[in-house]
Every structure is written in structure tokens, then in C-alpha cells.
Short mmCIF file of C-alpha atoms in Angstrom, two decimals:
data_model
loop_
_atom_site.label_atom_id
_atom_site.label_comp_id
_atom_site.label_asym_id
_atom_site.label_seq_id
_atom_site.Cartn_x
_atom_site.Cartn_y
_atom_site.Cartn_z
CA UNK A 1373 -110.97 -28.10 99.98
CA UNK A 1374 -109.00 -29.14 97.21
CA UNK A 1375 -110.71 -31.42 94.63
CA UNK A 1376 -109.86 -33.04 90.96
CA UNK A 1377 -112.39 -34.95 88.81
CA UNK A 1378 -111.27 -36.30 85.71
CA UNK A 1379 -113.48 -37.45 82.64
CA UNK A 1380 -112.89 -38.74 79.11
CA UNK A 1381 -112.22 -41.95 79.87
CA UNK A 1382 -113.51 -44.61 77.70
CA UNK A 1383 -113.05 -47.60 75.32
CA UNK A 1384 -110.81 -46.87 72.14
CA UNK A 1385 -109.11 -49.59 69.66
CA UNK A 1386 -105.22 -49.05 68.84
CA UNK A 1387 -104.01 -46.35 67.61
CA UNK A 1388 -106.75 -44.34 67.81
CA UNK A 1389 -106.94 -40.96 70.35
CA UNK A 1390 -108.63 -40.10 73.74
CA UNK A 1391 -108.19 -36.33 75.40
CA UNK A 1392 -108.67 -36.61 79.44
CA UNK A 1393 -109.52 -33.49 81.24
CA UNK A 1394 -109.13 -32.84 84.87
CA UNK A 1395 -111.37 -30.50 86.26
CA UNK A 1396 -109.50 -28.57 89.65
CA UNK A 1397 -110.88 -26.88 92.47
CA UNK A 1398 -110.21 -25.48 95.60
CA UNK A 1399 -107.13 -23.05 95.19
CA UNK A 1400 -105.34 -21.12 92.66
CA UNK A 1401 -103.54 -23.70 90.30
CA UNK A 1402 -101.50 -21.57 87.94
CA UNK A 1403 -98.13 -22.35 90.53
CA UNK A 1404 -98.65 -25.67 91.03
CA UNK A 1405 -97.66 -28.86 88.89
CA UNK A 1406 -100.44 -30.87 87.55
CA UNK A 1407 -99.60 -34.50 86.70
CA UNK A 1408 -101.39 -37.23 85.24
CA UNK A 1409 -100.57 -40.52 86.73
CA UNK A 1410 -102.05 -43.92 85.44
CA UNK A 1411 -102.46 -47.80 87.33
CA UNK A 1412 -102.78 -50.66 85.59
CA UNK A 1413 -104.24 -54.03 87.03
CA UNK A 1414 -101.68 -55.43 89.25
CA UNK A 1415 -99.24 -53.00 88.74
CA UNK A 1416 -98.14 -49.74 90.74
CA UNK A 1417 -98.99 -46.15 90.00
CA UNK A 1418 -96.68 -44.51 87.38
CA UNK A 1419 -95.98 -41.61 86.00
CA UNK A 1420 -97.00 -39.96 83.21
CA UNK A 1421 -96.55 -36.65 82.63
CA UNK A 1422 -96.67 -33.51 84.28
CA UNK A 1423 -96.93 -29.48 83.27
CA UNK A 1424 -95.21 -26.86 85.07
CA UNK A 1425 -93.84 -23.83 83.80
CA UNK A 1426 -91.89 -26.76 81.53
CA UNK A 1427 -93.33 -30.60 80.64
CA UNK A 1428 -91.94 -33.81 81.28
CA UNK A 1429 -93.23 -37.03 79.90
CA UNK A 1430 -92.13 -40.84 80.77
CA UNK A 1431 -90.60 -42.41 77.89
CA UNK A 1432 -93.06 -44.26 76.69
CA UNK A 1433 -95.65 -41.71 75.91
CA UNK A 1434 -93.37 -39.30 74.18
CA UNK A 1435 -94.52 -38.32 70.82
CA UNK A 1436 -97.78 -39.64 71.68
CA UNK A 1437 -99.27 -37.70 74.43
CA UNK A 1438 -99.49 -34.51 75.63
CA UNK A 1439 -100.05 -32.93 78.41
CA UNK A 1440 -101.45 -29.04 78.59
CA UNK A 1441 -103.60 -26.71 81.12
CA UNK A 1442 -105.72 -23.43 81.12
CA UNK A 1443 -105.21 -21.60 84.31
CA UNK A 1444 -107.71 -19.50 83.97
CA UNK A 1445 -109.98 -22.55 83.99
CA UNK A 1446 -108.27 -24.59 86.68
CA UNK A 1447 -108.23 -27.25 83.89
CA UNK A 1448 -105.51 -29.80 82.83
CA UNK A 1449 -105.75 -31.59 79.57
CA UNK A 1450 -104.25 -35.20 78.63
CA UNK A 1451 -104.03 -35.80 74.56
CA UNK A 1452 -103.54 -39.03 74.01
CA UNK A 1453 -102.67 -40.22 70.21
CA UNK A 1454 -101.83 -43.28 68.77
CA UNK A 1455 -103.14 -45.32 71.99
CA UNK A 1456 -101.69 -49.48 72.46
CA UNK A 1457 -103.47 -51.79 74.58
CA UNK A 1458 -100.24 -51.22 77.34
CA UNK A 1459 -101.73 -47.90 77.85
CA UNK A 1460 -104.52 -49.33 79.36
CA UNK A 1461 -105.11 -48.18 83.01
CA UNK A 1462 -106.63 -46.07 85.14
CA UNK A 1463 -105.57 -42.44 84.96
CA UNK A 1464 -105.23 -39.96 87.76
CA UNK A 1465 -104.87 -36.33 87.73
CA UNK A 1466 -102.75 -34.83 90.61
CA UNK A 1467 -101.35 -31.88 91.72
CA UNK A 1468 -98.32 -30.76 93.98
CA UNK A 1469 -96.42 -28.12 95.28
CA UNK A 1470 -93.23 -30.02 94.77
CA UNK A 1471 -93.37 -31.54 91.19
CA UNK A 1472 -91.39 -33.96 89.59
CA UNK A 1473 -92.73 -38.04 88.94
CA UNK A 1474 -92.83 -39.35 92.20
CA UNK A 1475 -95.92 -40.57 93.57
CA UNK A 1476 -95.33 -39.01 97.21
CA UNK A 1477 -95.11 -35.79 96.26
CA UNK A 1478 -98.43 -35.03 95.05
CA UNK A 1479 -100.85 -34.28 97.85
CA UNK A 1480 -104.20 -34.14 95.84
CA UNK A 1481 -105.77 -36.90 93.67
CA UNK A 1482 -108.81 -37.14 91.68
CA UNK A 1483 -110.78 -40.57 91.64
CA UNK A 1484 -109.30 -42.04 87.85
CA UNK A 1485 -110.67 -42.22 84.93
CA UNK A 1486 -110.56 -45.97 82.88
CA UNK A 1487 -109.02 -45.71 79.39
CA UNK A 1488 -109.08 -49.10 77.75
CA UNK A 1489 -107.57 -49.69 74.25
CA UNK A 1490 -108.32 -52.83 72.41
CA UNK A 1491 -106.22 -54.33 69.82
#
């Protein structure tokens, strides 16, 4: 049974930095992309960024955040810097056979972690 729990989560003001970690279980990882994903009130789940052999951010995190995993840990890493009160949101870690930044093609999601930023 595949299962992801994220953690770090918390209250930060602008500009300052939060690192989410997702915690995987349940199968071998290493050949699978890990994404996070992040929902904001009222608004639909969007991408963030995912890690495969390669990493893709959405264009408003670039330069900011970064995503990373151990293997040998089952462990994927969020680093978020210079945080804005739109980054607010609830942030998923997900995984998927398929890749890429659509929500449908990730079969496995943890239960979110909040990150609120204050300005």
C-alpha cells in the first residue's frame, strides 16, 4: 500500500524559507516522479514541481524553490526561499508512473501540508 505524508508546513512572513518533506512508502521510488502540488482556497490544484531523472518547476517558483529526493530514503524534499503570501496553500506530495504537471496522472497523494506566508 502506497502512502505519502508530508510535514513542514507552517506559518512564515515574506520572504522568509520553509523546506517540506514527503515521507514515501509502499514501493521502490527511485523510477518514479515525485511532484509537489499545492491548492489554494477556492482555487484548483496546481502544479509545482516535480523530480525525475530531470526537474521541472512552474514559472512562478523558479529561482525560488527547489525540489530534490533521496532514494535511498524514499524521501522528497521541497525548499522553499523567498516565500509571498500567493504561495499560500496547501501542498501535496504525489507520485506517478507517468510524470509531467497534470493532476490526473499522479495516482498517489499524501494528505497536504498548510504553508501560510504573511506579509
Amino acid at each position: 500500500q502506497v502512502q505519502l505524508v508530508e510535514s513542514g508546513g507552517g506559518l512564515v512572513q515574506a520572504g522568509g524559507s520553509l523546506r517540506l518533506s514527503c515521507a514515501a512508502s509502499g514501493r521502490t521510488f527511485s523510477s518514479y516522479a515525485m511532484a509537489w502540488f499545492r491548492q489554494a482556497p477556492g482555487k484548483e490544484r496546481e502544479f509545482v514541481a516535480v523530480i525525475t531523472w530531470r526537474t521541472i518547476y512552474t514559472d512562478s517558483v523558479k529561482g525560488r524553490f527547489t525540489i530534490s529526493r533521496d532514494n535511498a530514503k524514499n524521501m522528497v524534499y521541497l525548499q522553499m526561499n523567498s516565500l509571498k503570501p500567493e504561495d499560500t496553500a496547501v501542498y501535496y506530495c504525489a507520485t506517478s508512473s507517468r510524470g509531467g504537471v497534470d493532476v490526473y496522472k499522479y495516482d498517489y497523494w499524501g494528505q497536504g501540508t498548510q504553508v501560510t506566508v504573511s506579509s
